[in-house]
Coordinates of C-alpha atoms and ligand atoms in Angstrom, one line a residue:
M891 CA 27.7 -16.3 -5.2
P892 CA 26.9 -14.2 -2.1
D893 CA 23.6 -14.9 -0.3
A894 CA 22.2 -11.5 -1.5
V895 CA 23.3 -8.5 -3.4
H896 CA 21.8 -5.2 -2.3
L897 CA 19.9 -3.6 -5.2
G898 CA 18.3 -0.7 -3.6
S899 CA 16.6 1.0 -0.6
G900 CA 13.1 2.3 -0.4
K901 CA 12.1 4.7 2.3
V902 CA 11.3 1.8 4.6
R903 CA 12.3 -1.3 2.7
E904 CA 15.4 -3.0 1.2
L905 CA 15.7 -5.0 -2.0
Y906 CA 18.3 -7.7 -2.7
A907 CA 19.0 -10.1 -5.5
L908 CA 19.2 -13.7 -4.5
D909 CA 20.0 -15.0 -8.0
A910 CA 19.1 -14.2 -11.6
G911 CA 15.4 -14.9 -11.1
R912 CA 14.7 -14.2 -7.4
L913 CA 14.7 -11.1 -5.2
L914 CA 14.5 -10.6 -1.5
L915 CA 12.2 -7.9 -0.2
V916 CA 12.9 -6.9 3.4
A917 CA 10.4 -4.7 5.3
S918 CA 12.1 -2.6 8.1
D919 CA 10.4 -1.1 11.1
R920 CA 11.0 2.4 9.8
I921 CA 8.0 4.7 9.5
S922 CA 7.6 7.8 7.3
T923 CA 5.1 10.6 7.7
F924 CA 4.7 13.7 5.5
D925 CA 7.2 11.9 3.2
V926 CA 10.0 12.0 5.9
V927 CA 11.4 8.8 7.6
L928 CA 11.4 9.4 11.3
P929 CA 14.4 8.6 13.6
T930 CA 12.3 6.2 15.7
E931 CA 11.2 2.8 14.6
I932 CA 7.9 1.0 15.3
P933 CA 8.7 -2.5 16.6
D934 CA 7.3 -5.2 14.3
K935 CA 5.9 -2.8 11.7
G936 CA 7.8 -4.5 8.9
R937 CA 6.5 -7.9 10.1
V938 CA 2.9 -6.6 10.1
L939 CA 3.2 -5.3 6.6
T940 CA 5.0 -8.4 5.3
G941 CA 2.4 -10.7 6.8
L942 CA -0.5 -8.6 5.5
S943 CA 0.9 -8.5 2.0
A944 CA 1.5 -12.2 2.0
F945 CA -2.1 -12.8 3.3
W946 CA -3.5 -10.7 0.4
F947 CA -1.2 -12.4 -2.2
A948 CA -2.4 -15.8 -1.0
R949 CA -6.1 -14.8 -1.2
T950 CA -6.0 -13.0 -4.5
R951 CA -4.3 -15.7 -6.5
P952 CA -7.7 -16.4 -8.2
I953 CA -7.7 -12.8 -9.4
T954 CA -4.1 -12.5 -10.5
P955 CA -0.7 -14.2 -10.3
N956 CA 1.8 -12.5 -8.0
H957 CA 5.5 -12.4 -7.3
L958 CA 5.5 -14.1 -3.9
L959 CA 7.6 -17.3 -3.8
A960 CA 8.3 -17.7 -0.1
L961 CA 7.9 -16.0 3.3
R962 CA 11.0 -16.3 5.5
S963 CA 10.9 -17.3 9.1
D964 CA 12.0 -13.8 10.3
A965 CA 8.5 -12.8 9.2
R966 CA 9.7 -9.6 7.5
S967 CA 11.4 -11.0 4.3
T968 CA 9.8 -12.4 1.2
E969 CA 11.5 -14.1 -1.7
C970 CA 9.9 -12.9 -4.9
R971 CA 10.0 -13.6 -8.6
R972 CA 12.1 -11.0 -10.5
L973 CA 9.9 -9.1 -13.0
T974 CA 10.2 -6.3 -15.4
M975 CA 8.1 -3.7 -13.6
L976 CA 5.6 -1.5 -15.4
P977 CA 6.6 2.3 -15.3
I978 CA 3.2 3.2 -13.7
E979 CA 1.7 3.0 -10.3
C980 CA -1.8 1.4 -10.5
V981 CA -3.9 3.4 -8.0
V982 CA -7.5 2.5 -7.3
R983 CA -9.7 4.9 -5.4
G984 CA -13.0 4.0 -3.7
Y985 CA -13.2 7.2 -1.7
L986 CA -12.3 10.8 -2.5
A987 CA -9.1 11.7 -0.6
G988 CA -5.6 13.1 -1.1
S989 CA -4.7 14.1 -4.7
G990 CA -8.0 12.6 -5.9
W991 CA -9.9 15.1 -3.8
K992 CA -7.6 18.0 -4.9
D993 CA -8.0 17.2 -8.6
Y994 CA -11.8 16.8 -8.2
Q995 CA -12.1 20.2 -6.5
K996 CA -10.2 21.8 -9.4
T997 CA -11.7 20.0 -12.4
G998 CA -14.6 17.7 -11.3
E999 CA -12.5 14.8 -12.6
V1000 CA -9.8 12.5 -11.4
C1001 CA -7.5 11.0 -14.1
G1002 CA -10.2 11.4 -16.8
H1003 CA -13.0 10.0 -14.6
R1004 CA -15.8 12.6 -14.5
L1005 CA -17.4 12.3 -11.1
P1006 CA -20.9 13.5 -9.9
P1007 CA -21.1 17.1 -8.8
G1008 CA -21.3 17.9 -5.1
L1009 CA -19.1 15.2 -3.7
R1010 CA -17.4 16.1 -0.3
E1011 CA -13.9 15.2 0.9
S1012 CA -13.8 11.5 1.8
D1013 CA -17.1 10.6 0.2
R1014 CA -17.4 7.1 -1.2
L1015 CA -17.3 7.1 -5.0
P1016 CA -20.2 5.6 -7.0
A1017 CA -17.7 2.9 -8.2
P1018 CA -13.9 2.5 -7.7
I1019 CA -11.8 4.3 -10.2
F1020 CA -8.4 3.5 -11.7
T1021 CA -6.1 6.5 -11.5
P1022 CA -2.6 5.7 -12.6
A1023 CA 0.4 7.7 -11.5
T1024 CA 4.0 8.0 -12.7
K1025 CA 6.8 6.7 -10.5
A1026 CA 8.4 10.0 -9.8
T1027 CA 12.2 9.5 -9.4
S1028 CA 12.3 12.4 -7.0
G1029 CA 9.5 13.6 -4.8
H1030 CA 5.8 12.9 -5.2
D1031 CA 4.1 10.5 -7.6
E1032 CA 2.0 12.4 -10.1
N1033 CA -1.4 11.5 -11.4
I1034 CA -1.4 11.0 -15.1
T1035 CA -4.1 10.8 -17.8
R1036 CA -5.3 7.5 -19.1
E1037 CA -3.7 8.5 -22.5
H1038 CA -0.4 9.1 -20.8
A1039 CA -0.5 5.7 -19.1
V1040 CA -1.4 4.0 -22.4
R1041 CA 1.6 5.7 -24.0
L1042 CA 3.8 4.3 -21.2
V1043 CA 2.6 0.7 -21.2
G1044 CA 0.5 0.1 -24.3
A1045 CA -3.3 -0.1 -24.6
E1046 CA -3.5 -3.8 -23.9
R1047 CA -1.4 -3.7 -20.7
F1048 CA -3.3 -0.7 -19.6
A1049 CA -6.6 -2.4 -20.0
E1050 CA -5.4 -5.5 -18.2
A1051 CA -3.8 -3.5 -15.3
E1052 CA -7.0 -1.5 -14.9
R1053 CA -9.2 -4.6 -14.8
L1054 CA -6.9 -6.5 -12.4
S1055 CA -6.4 -3.5 -10.1
T1056 CA -10.1 -2.7 -9.7
A1057 CA -10.9 -6.4 -9.1
L1058 CA -8.2 -6.6 -6.4
Y1059 CA -9.5 -3.4 -4.8
R1060 CA -13.1 -4.6 -4.8
F1061 CA -12.2 -7.9 -3.2
A1062 CA -10.0 -6.4 -0.5
A1063 CA -12.3 -3.4 0.2
E1064 CA -15.2 -5.8 0.8
H1065 CA -13.1 -8.1 3.0
A1066 CA -11.8 -5.1 5.0
S1067 CA -15.0 -3.2 5.5
A1068 CA -16.6 -6.4 7.0
R1069 CA -13.8 -6.2 9.5
G1070 CA -14.1 -2.5 10.4
I1071 CA -11.5 -1.1 8.0
L1072 CA -12.2 1.1 5.0
I1073 CA -9.6 1.0 2.3
A1074 CA -10.0 4.5 0.8
D1075 CA -7.5 3.9 -1.9
T1076 CA -4.5 1.7 -2.7
K1077 CA -1.5 1.4 -5.0
F1078 CA -0.5 -1.7 -6.9
E1079 CA 2.6 -2.4 -8.9
F1080 CA 2.6 -4.9 -11.7
G1081 CA 5.5 -6.5 -13.6
V1082 CA 5.8 -8.8 -16.6
D1083 CA 7.3 -12.2 -16.2
G1084 CA 9.4 -14.2 -18.7
D1085 CA 6.3 -15.5 -20.4
G1086 CA 4.9 -12.0 -21.0
R1087 CA 2.3 -12.4 -18.3
L1088 CA 1.2 -9.5 -16.0
V1089 CA 2.1 -10.3 -12.4
L1090 CA 1.3 -8.4 -9.2
G1091 CA 4.5 -7.3 -7.4
D1092 CA 5.7 -5.1 -4.6
E1093 CA 3.7 -5.0 -1.4
A1094 CA -0.1 -5.1 -1.7
L1095 CA -3.0 -3.8 0.3
T1096 CA -0.9 -2.7 3.3
P1097 CA -1.3 0.5 5.3
D1098 CA 1.9 1.8 3.6
S1099 CA 0.5 1.3 0.1
S1100 CA -3.1 2.3 1.0
R1101 CA -5.2 4.6 3.1
F1102 CA -6.8 2.6 5.8
W1103 CA -9.6 4.4 7.8
P1104 CA -11.4 3.1 10.9
A1105 CA -14.9 2.4 9.7
D1106 CA -16.5 3.2 13.0
E1107 CA -15.2 6.8 12.8
Y1108 CA -16.0 7.4 9.1
T1109 CA -17.5 10.9 8.7
P1110 CA -17.4 12.2 5.2
G1111 CA -17.1 16.0 4.7
G1112 CA -13.5 16.3 5.9
P1113 CA -10.3 14.4 6.2
Q1114 CA -10.4 11.0 8.0
P1115 CA -8.0 9.8 10.7
S1116 CA -5.5 7.3 9.5
F1117 CA -6.0 3.8 11.0
D1118 CA -2.3 3.3 11.6
K1119 CA -0.4 6.7 11.6
Q1120 CA -2.8 9.0 13.3
F1121 CA -0.9 9.1 16.7
V1122 CA 2.3 9.8 14.8
R1123 CA 0.6 12.6 12.8
D1124 CA -1.0 14.2 15.8
F1125 CA 2.3 14.1 17.7
C1126 CA 4.2 15.6 14.8
E1127 CA 1.6 18.4 14.4
K1128 CA 1.8 19.3 18.1
T1129 CA 5.6 19.6 18.1
G1130 CA 5.4 22.3 15.5
W1131 CA 7.8 20.4 13.2
N1132 CA 8.1 22.0 9.7
K1133 CA 7.8 18.6 7.9
T1134 CA 11.2 18.7 6.4
A1135 CA 14.0 16.2 7.4
P1136 CA 15.0 15.4 10.0
G1137 CA 11.7 14.5 11.6
P1138 CA 11.1 14.4 15.4
A1139 CA 11.9 11.3 17.6
L1140 CA 8.7 9.7 18.8
P1141 CA 8.0 9.3 22.5
P1142 CA 7.3 5.8 23.9
D1143 CA 3.5 6.2 24.2
V1144 CA 3.3 7.2 20.5
V1145 CA 5.4 4.2 19.5
A1146 CA 3.4 1.8 21.6
G1147 CA 0.0 3.2 20.4
T1148 CA 1.1 3.1 16.8
R1149 CA 2.5 -0.5 17.1
A1150 CA -0.8 -1.5 18.6
R1151 CA -2.7 0.0 15.7
Y1152 CA -0.6 -1.9 13.1
V1153 CA -1.1 -5.2 15.0
E1154 CA -4.8 -4.5 15.3
A1155 CA -5.1 -3.9 11.5
F1156 CA -3.2 -7.2 10.9
E1157 CA -5.4 -9.2 13.3
R1158 CA -8.7 -7.7 12.0
L1159 CA -7.8 -8.3 8.4
T1160 CA -6.2 -11.8 8.7
G1161 CA -8.1 -13.2 11.6
V1162 CA -4.7 -14.5 12.8
P1163 CA -3.3 -13.5 16.3
F1164 CA -0.1 -11.6 15.6
T1165 CA 1.9 -13.8 18.0
R1166 CA 0.8 -16.8 16.0
Y1167 CA 2.2 -15.2 12.8
L1168 CA 5.5 -14.5 14.5
A1169 CA 5.8 -18.2 15.7
D1170 CA 4.9 -19.5 12.2
P1171 CA 4.6 -16.9 9.4
Q1172 CA 3.2 -19.5 7.0
V1173 CA -0.2 -19.3 8.8
V1174 CA -1.2 -16.3 6.7
L1175 CA -0.8 -18.2 3.5
G1176 CA -3.8 -20.2 4.7
Ligands
PZK1235 C1 11.2 -3.9 -7.8 N1 11.0 -2.2 -6.5 C2 10.6 -1.2 -5.4 C3 12.7 -0.4 -4.3 C4 12.4 -2.0 -2.2 C5 11.5 -2.0 -3.2 N2 9.3 -8.5 -8.3 C6 10.1 -7.5 -8.7 N3 10.9 -7.6 -9.7 C7 11.7 -6.6 -10.1 N4 11.8 -5.5 -9.5 C8 11.0 -5.2 -8.4 C9 10.2 -6.3 -7.9 C10 9.3 -6.1 -6.8 N5 8.7 -5.9 -5.8 C11 10.6 -3.4 -6.7 N6 11.9 -1.9 -7.4 C12 12.1 -3.0 -8.2 C13 11.6 -1.2 -4.3 C14 13.6 -0.4 -3.2 C15 13.4 -1.2 -2.2 F1 12.2 -2.8 -1.1

């Protein structure tokens, strides 16, 4: 039996099978913007995301079981329980951004949630909403109706996924806003274990699976700067890149500034100095 069999690659992560019941999820330092992976890595980005995800998994166990079994000493690899993943992305939105804002402008609704009239881009919603999406095999995930999601996973699973997702979002958004970070929206992925129980999988509540905004710059009425990727986006815009592959290489100052933002998000949210995490990743499991 080899140590690990490569199962697949995400844009910035790799997935391996350790044995019949366990997977290894490895977060690289690759970064994507406008859906394109750039040729330049952000040192430690994978470790920041792995540590943050593990932090949230540890703290949200009272809300839902999750797939995390162990955090490896490289600080970027996690051993996980193998699940049967649901065919939907469980998106929760607390603010009106991205496709939520686009759908609202067209219809006044997002995934069947009728919203008050007169909302502006990036406004906080009266309450978080569950807006499931399909896992598009190619290209962008697509928002789907509640009815479509119910057809894909069944009414009971749908109701449970909605309840757990909104509870996770509320917990994390409150924790983060007290530390100067707004979680505008986030995507969860759930799977089912051998006992038929719903289990939180994938990564959770990281800047790659969420929109993080700096709370001190929050100004609804237009788009908000990204907590982590704004330097990268600003640089890409000013190069005149047409947003198709290959993307531009990043200069050292953009790399350093972006790395600093990831580390800042980690330290604000976990309260753990990043160097302490690198020395002993288990500290985030608190
Ligand atoms: C699973 N992905 C996404 C694809 C990656 C990640 N616990 C689990 N059980 C079964 N399957 C998955 C998980 C998780 N997490 C996750 N695809 C399947 C994915 C490619 C690379 F790093």
